[in-house]
Tab-separated table of C-alpha atoms in Angstrom:
chain	number	residue	atom	x	y	z
A	1	MET	CA	-27.107	56.428	-7.442
A	2	SER	CA	-29.476	53.528	-7.077
A	3	ARG	CA	-27.005	51.199	-8.721
A	4	TRP	CA	-24.373	52.393	-6.152
A	5	ARG	CA	-26.803	51.724	-3.266
A	6	GLU	CA	-27.802	48.335	-4.757
A	7	GLY	CA	-24.109	47.332	-4.978
A	8	ARG	CA	-23.383	48.343	-1.524
A	9	ARG	CA	-26.606	46.385	-0.418
A	10	GLU	CA	-25.230	43.268	-2.251
A	11	ALA	CA	-21.713	43.597	-0.870
A	12	ARG	CA	-23.260	43.998	2.698
A	13	THR	CA	-25.279	40.824	2.254
A	14	ALA	CA	-22.265	38.944	0.942
A	15	ARG	CA	-20.419	40.057	3.943
A	16	ARG	CA	-23.140	38.961	6.410
A	17	LEU	CA	-23.270	35.481	4.616
A	18	GLY	CA	-19.526	35.234	4.962
A	19	HIS	CA	-19.489	35.997	8.612
A	20	LEU	CA	-22.280	33.517	9.151
A	21	TYR	CA	-20.951	30.497	7.242
A	22	VAL	CA	-17.250	31.133	8.197
A	23	GLY	CA	-18.378	31.462	11.763
A	24	LEU	CA	-20.433	28.260	11.916
A	25	THR	CA	-17.572	26.444	10.389
A	26	LEU	CA	-14.999	27.806	12.706
A	27	TYR	CA	-17.297	26.936	15.608
A	28	GLY	CA	-17.287	23.237	14.604
A	29	LEU	CA	-13.479	23.262	14.316
A	30	SER	CA	-13.153	24.884	17.719
A	31	CYS	CA	-15.456	22.328	19.253
A	32	ALA	CA	-13.211	19.448	17.621
A	33	LEU	CA	-10.045	20.987	19.092
A	34	MET	CA	-11.484	20.864	22.600
A	35	VAL	CA	-12.670	17.255	21.992
A	36	ARG	CA	-9.166	16.220	20.886
A	37	ALA	CA	-7.612	18.117	23.829
A	38	GLY	CA	-9.527	15.704	26.066
A	39	VAL	CA	-9.711	18.115	29.081
A	40	GLY	CA	-13.258	18.959	29.236
A	41	LEU	CA	-15.935	20.518	26.940
A	42	ASP	CA	-18.764	23.160	27.088
A	43	PRO	CA	-22.028	21.885	28.584
A	44	TRP	CA	-23.720	21.302	25.229
A	45	ASP	CA	-20.761	19.343	23.797
A	46	THR	CA	-20.514	17.358	26.973
A	47	PHE	CA	-24.139	16.440	26.169
A	48	HIS	CA	-23.397	15.813	22.544
A	49	GLN	CA	-20.486	13.470	23.323
A	50	GLY	CA	-22.307	11.674	25.829
A	51	ILE	CA	-25.286	10.920	23.473
A	52	GLY	CA	-22.728	9.982	20.748
A	53	LYS	CA	-21.216	7.353	23.159
A	54	GLN	CA	-24.439	5.877	24.237
A	55	THR	CA	-25.948	5.682	20.801
A	56	GLY	CA	-22.816	5.232	18.387
A	57	MET	CA	-23.588	8.509	16.508
A	58	SER	CA	-20.556	10.657	15.510
A	59	MET	CA	-20.413	13.663	17.725
A	60	GLY	CA	-21.388	16.023	14.823
A	61	VAL	CA	-24.356	14.034	14.018
A	62	ALA	CA	-25.413	14.045	17.607
A	63	THR	CA	-25.009	17.805	17.488
A	64	ILE	CA	-27.354	17.958	14.544
A	65	VAL	CA	-29.927	15.661	16.069
A	66	VAL	CA	-29.917	17.558	19.383
A	67	GLY	CA	-30.087	21.008	17.390
A	68	ALA	CA	-33.074	19.721	15.386
A	69	ALA	CA	-34.792	18.433	18.595
A	70	VAL	CA	-34.243	21.767	20.271
A	71	LEU	CA	-35.487	23.647	17.375
A	72	LEU	CA	-38.887	21.673	17.575
A	73	LEU	CA	-39.173	23.068	21.086
A	74	TRP	CA	-39.346	26.574	19.559
A	75	ILE	CA	-42.996	25.756	18.250
A	76	PRO	CA	-44.805	25.895	21.660
A	77	LEU	CA	-42.545	28.908	22.561
A	78	ARG	CA	-43.571	30.595	19.187
A	79	GLN	CA	-40.001	31.358	18.252
A	80	ARG	CA	-39.309	31.958	14.518
A	81	PRO	CA	-36.114	30.623	13.005
A	82	GLY	CA	-34.044	32.340	10.579
A	83	LEU	CA	-31.545	31.439	7.940
A	84	GLY	CA	-28.825	31.390	10.612
A	85	THR	CA	-30.821	29.091	12.968
A	86	VAL	CA	-31.228	26.434	10.268
A	87	SER	CA	-27.707	26.798	9.135
A	88	ASN	CA	-26.521	26.463	12.790
A	89	VAL	CA	-28.187	23.164	13.135
A	90	VAL	CA	-26.421	21.554	10.009
A	91	VAL	CA	-23.099	23.400	9.560
A	92	ILE	CA	-21.714	23.148	13.049
A	93	GLY	CA	-22.133	19.383	13.201
A	94	LEU	CA	-20.729	18.773	9.702
A	95	ALA	CA	-17.747	21.010	10.335
A	96	MET	CA	-17.232	19.171	13.726
A	97	ASP	CA	-17.206	15.763	12.146
A	98	ALA	CA	-15.013	16.897	9.300
A	99	SER	CA	-12.411	18.383	11.714
A	100	LEU	CA	-12.443	15.420	14.034
A	101	ALA	CA	-11.710	13.237	10.988
A	102	VAL	CA	-8.328	14.893	10.555
A	103	LEU	CA	-7.306	16.152	14.024
A	104	PRO	CA	-5.208	13.678	16.027
A	105	GLU	CA	-5.675	13.087	19.725
A	106	VAL	CA	-3.073	14.916	21.853
A	107	HIS	CA	-1.544	13.617	25.057
A	108	GLY	CA	0.144	15.283	27.902
A	109	LEU	CA	-0.977	18.474	29.641
A	110	ALA	CA	1.941	20.397	27.794
A	111	LEU	CA	-0.062	19.856	24.548
A	112	GLN	CA	-3.742	19.303	25.781
A	113	ILE	CA	-3.924	22.633	27.622
A	114	PRO	CA	-2.645	24.898	24.679
A	115	GLN	CA	-4.999	23.049	22.323
A	116	MET	CA	-7.849	23.629	24.787
A	117	LEU	CA	-7.111	27.251	25.132
A	118	ALA	CA	-6.854	27.585	21.316
A	119	GLY	CA	-10.280	25.876	20.945
A	120	VAL	CA	-11.793	28.189	23.520
A	121	ALA	CA	-10.363	31.302	21.790
A	122	LEU	CA	-11.394	30.148	18.328
A	123	ASN	CA	-14.971	29.550	19.664
A	124	GLY	CA	-15.061	33.202	20.767
A	125	VAL	CA	-13.836	34.349	17.179
A	126	ALA	CA	-16.410	32.055	15.642
A	127	THR	CA	-19.205	33.446	17.834
A	128	GLY	CA	-18.439	36.903	17.066
A	129	LEU	CA	-18.575	35.972	13.338
A	130	TYR	CA	-21.840	34.101	13.041
A	131	ILE	CA	-23.838	36.212	15.588
A	132	SER	CA	-22.733	39.499	13.969
A	133	ALA	CA	-24.210	38.476	10.615
A	134	ARG	CA	-27.807	38.790	12.293
A	135	TYR	CA	-29.306	35.919	10.462
A	136	GLY	CA	-31.092	34.585	13.534
A	137	PRO	CA	-30.025	32.834	16.824
A	138	GLY	CA	-28.985	29.353	17.103
A	139	PRO	CA	-31.562	26.748	18.226
A	140	ARG	CA	-30.168	26.787	21.846
A	141	ASP	CA	-30.157	30.348	22.192
A	142	GLY	CA	-33.556	30.538	21.033
A	143	LEU	CA	-34.667	28.037	23.545
A	144	MET	CA	-33.272	30.167	26.158
A	145	THR	CA	-34.778	33.606	25.191
A	146	GLY	CA	-38.124	31.854	24.442
A	147	LEU	CA	-38.254	30.223	27.926
A	148	HIS	CA	-37.258	33.678	29.387
A	149	ARG	CA	-40.267	35.358	27.701
A	150	ARG	CA	-42.769	32.539	28.422
A	151	THR	CA	-41.751	32.115	32.131
A	152	GLY	CA	-40.760	35.578	33.056
A	153	LEU	CA	-37.559	34.116	34.570
A	154	SER	CA	-34.278	36.066	33.935
A	155	VAL	CA	-32.152	35.201	31.210
A	156	ARG	CA	-29.229	34.394	33.367
A	157	LEU	CA	-31.440	32.152	35.529
A	158	VAL	CA	-32.970	30.269	32.573
A	159	ARG	CA	-29.365	29.827	30.995
A	160	THR	CA	-28.009	28.545	34.306
A	161	LEU	CA	-30.785	26.009	34.581
A	162	ILE	CA	-30.470	24.865	31.153
A	163	GLU	CA	-26.739	24.622	31.294
A	164	VAL	CA	-26.541	22.722	34.629
A	165	ALA	CA	-29.107	20.204	33.302
A	166	VAL	CA	-27.303	19.684	29.987
A	167	LEU	CA	-24.107	19.437	31.728
A	168	ALA	CA	-25.297	16.835	34.353
A	169	SER	CA	-26.926	14.660	31.646
A	170	GLY	CA	-23.989	14.855	29.422
A	171	TRP	CA	-21.782	13.663	32.352
A	172	LEU	CA	-23.936	10.896	33.351
A	173	LEU	CA	-24.010	9.751	29.626
A	174	GLY	CA	-20.120	9.766	29.536
A	175	GLY	CA	-19.390	13.138	28.223
A	176	SER	CA	-16.119	14.863	29.131
A	177	VAL	CA	-16.189	17.263	32.100
A	178	GLY	CA	-12.886	18.873	33.291
A	179	ALA	CA	-10.725	21.920	33.275
A	180	GLY	CA	-11.773	22.913	29.744
A	181	THR	CA	-15.287	23.264	30.989
A	182	VAL	CA	-14.336	25.627	33.595
A	183	VAL	CA	-12.244	27.684	31.335
A	184	TYR	CA	-14.891	27.915	28.744
A	185	ALA	CA	-17.527	29.075	31.253
A	186	LEU	CA	-15.228	31.805	32.450
A	187	ALA	CA	-13.687	32.970	29.197
A	188	ILE	CA	-16.497	32.705	26.395
A	189	GLY	CA	-18.574	35.601	27.655
A	190	PRO	CA	-15.701	38.210	27.513
A	191	LEU	CA	-14.307	36.768	24.377
A	192	ALA	CA	-17.771	36.725	22.690
A	193	GLN	CA	-18.328	40.410	23.644
A	194	PHE	CA	-14.939	41.400	22.266
A	195	PHE	CA	-15.239	39.689	18.923
A	196	LEU	CA	-18.898	40.723	18.472
A	197	ARG	CA	-17.462	44.272	18.564
A	198	VAL	CA	-14.551	43.415	16.132
A	199	PHE	CA	-16.960	41.992	13.584
A	200	ALA	CA	-19.826	44.191	13.865
A	201	ILE	CA	-21.314	45.076	10.374
A	202	PRO	CA	-22.205	48.595	10.416
A	203	GLU	CA	-25.692	49.571	9.141
A	204	PRO	CA	-26.511	52.686	7.091
A	205	VAL	CA	-28.297	55.303	8.865
A	206	PRO	CA	-31.061	57.127	7.011
A	207	ALA	CA	-30.363	60.958	6.727
A	208	ALA	CA	-32.802	63.675	7.408
A	209	PRO	CA	-34.703	64.796	4.146
A	210	ALA	CA	-32.809	67.347	2.129
A	211	ALA	CA	-34.503	70.772	1.973
A	212	GLY	CA	-36.900	70.739	-0.950
A	213	GLY	CA	-36.093	66.955	-1.808
A	214	GLY	CA	-36.748	63.489	-0.786
A	215	ALA	CA	-34.985	61.557	1.760
A	216	GLU	CA	-31.377	60.442	0.873
A	217	CYS	CA	-29.588	57.505	2.451
A	218	ASP	CA	-26.641	58.352	4.545
A	219	THR	CA	-24.238	55.686	4.477
A	220	THR	CA	-22.309	56.668	7.600
A	221	PRO	CA	-22.104	53.476	9.538
A	222	ARG	CA	-23.161	53.100	13.103
A	223	GLU	CA	-22.351	50.223	15.368
A	224	VAL	CA	-25.099	47.858	16.628
A	225	ASN	CA	-24.836	47.069	20.344
A	226	TYR	CA	-25.053	43.287	21.005
A	227	VAL	CA	-25.546	41.269	24.201
A	228	PRO	CA	-23.647	38.166	23.711
A	229	PRO	CA	-25.382	34.942	24.506
A	230	GLY	CA	-22.542	33.095	26.210
A	231	ALA	CA	-21.805	31.490	22.668
A	232	GLU	CA	-24.690	29.169	23.057
A	233	ARG	CA	-25.490	27.543	19.848
């Protein structure tokens, strides 16, 4: 029985790691699709693109640099990173640059709009995958929740203030703001909620001790309730 339990534990760990790294890779691809569509980006990618234009960094490298800088802000907020946090900083940027290297720019709204919509939808899928792995929040999510705890402000207000500041800064630096920015803001919450449920990994529920014996592990799955963070990285 113990070998069976160990096998199930290993299989579940492999599934979680798969969700994490496939999700982060798809996230980078989704961002690249929106970049090539050229009709507006989400607030953080507007900021990353603006930094890239001003410094000569590739957009993926700018994403990694900003992620690492945000992670440093966790120190005074007493946030603890996990495997998913560190992986988030690196993998999304690498996947984004790799995708941008092979994806061509598209021209004309007949192609730009469908590609932007595909990028937003894929971003929702990616969010559901990597968050369902539960290996820790992304650096930007951790900044939001950390400021919420330290200031007492609502999560919604903190997130709004951060995103407005990031979007405005990115726009001033030359980042892309447009229809894609609006569509992303409206669609990503519902998409993330849906795909978090689709990709939820059930956890075993301990069973009550059997009469005259020790506790057994009931492997009946239960779904964990998630509150989507608005697909923040």
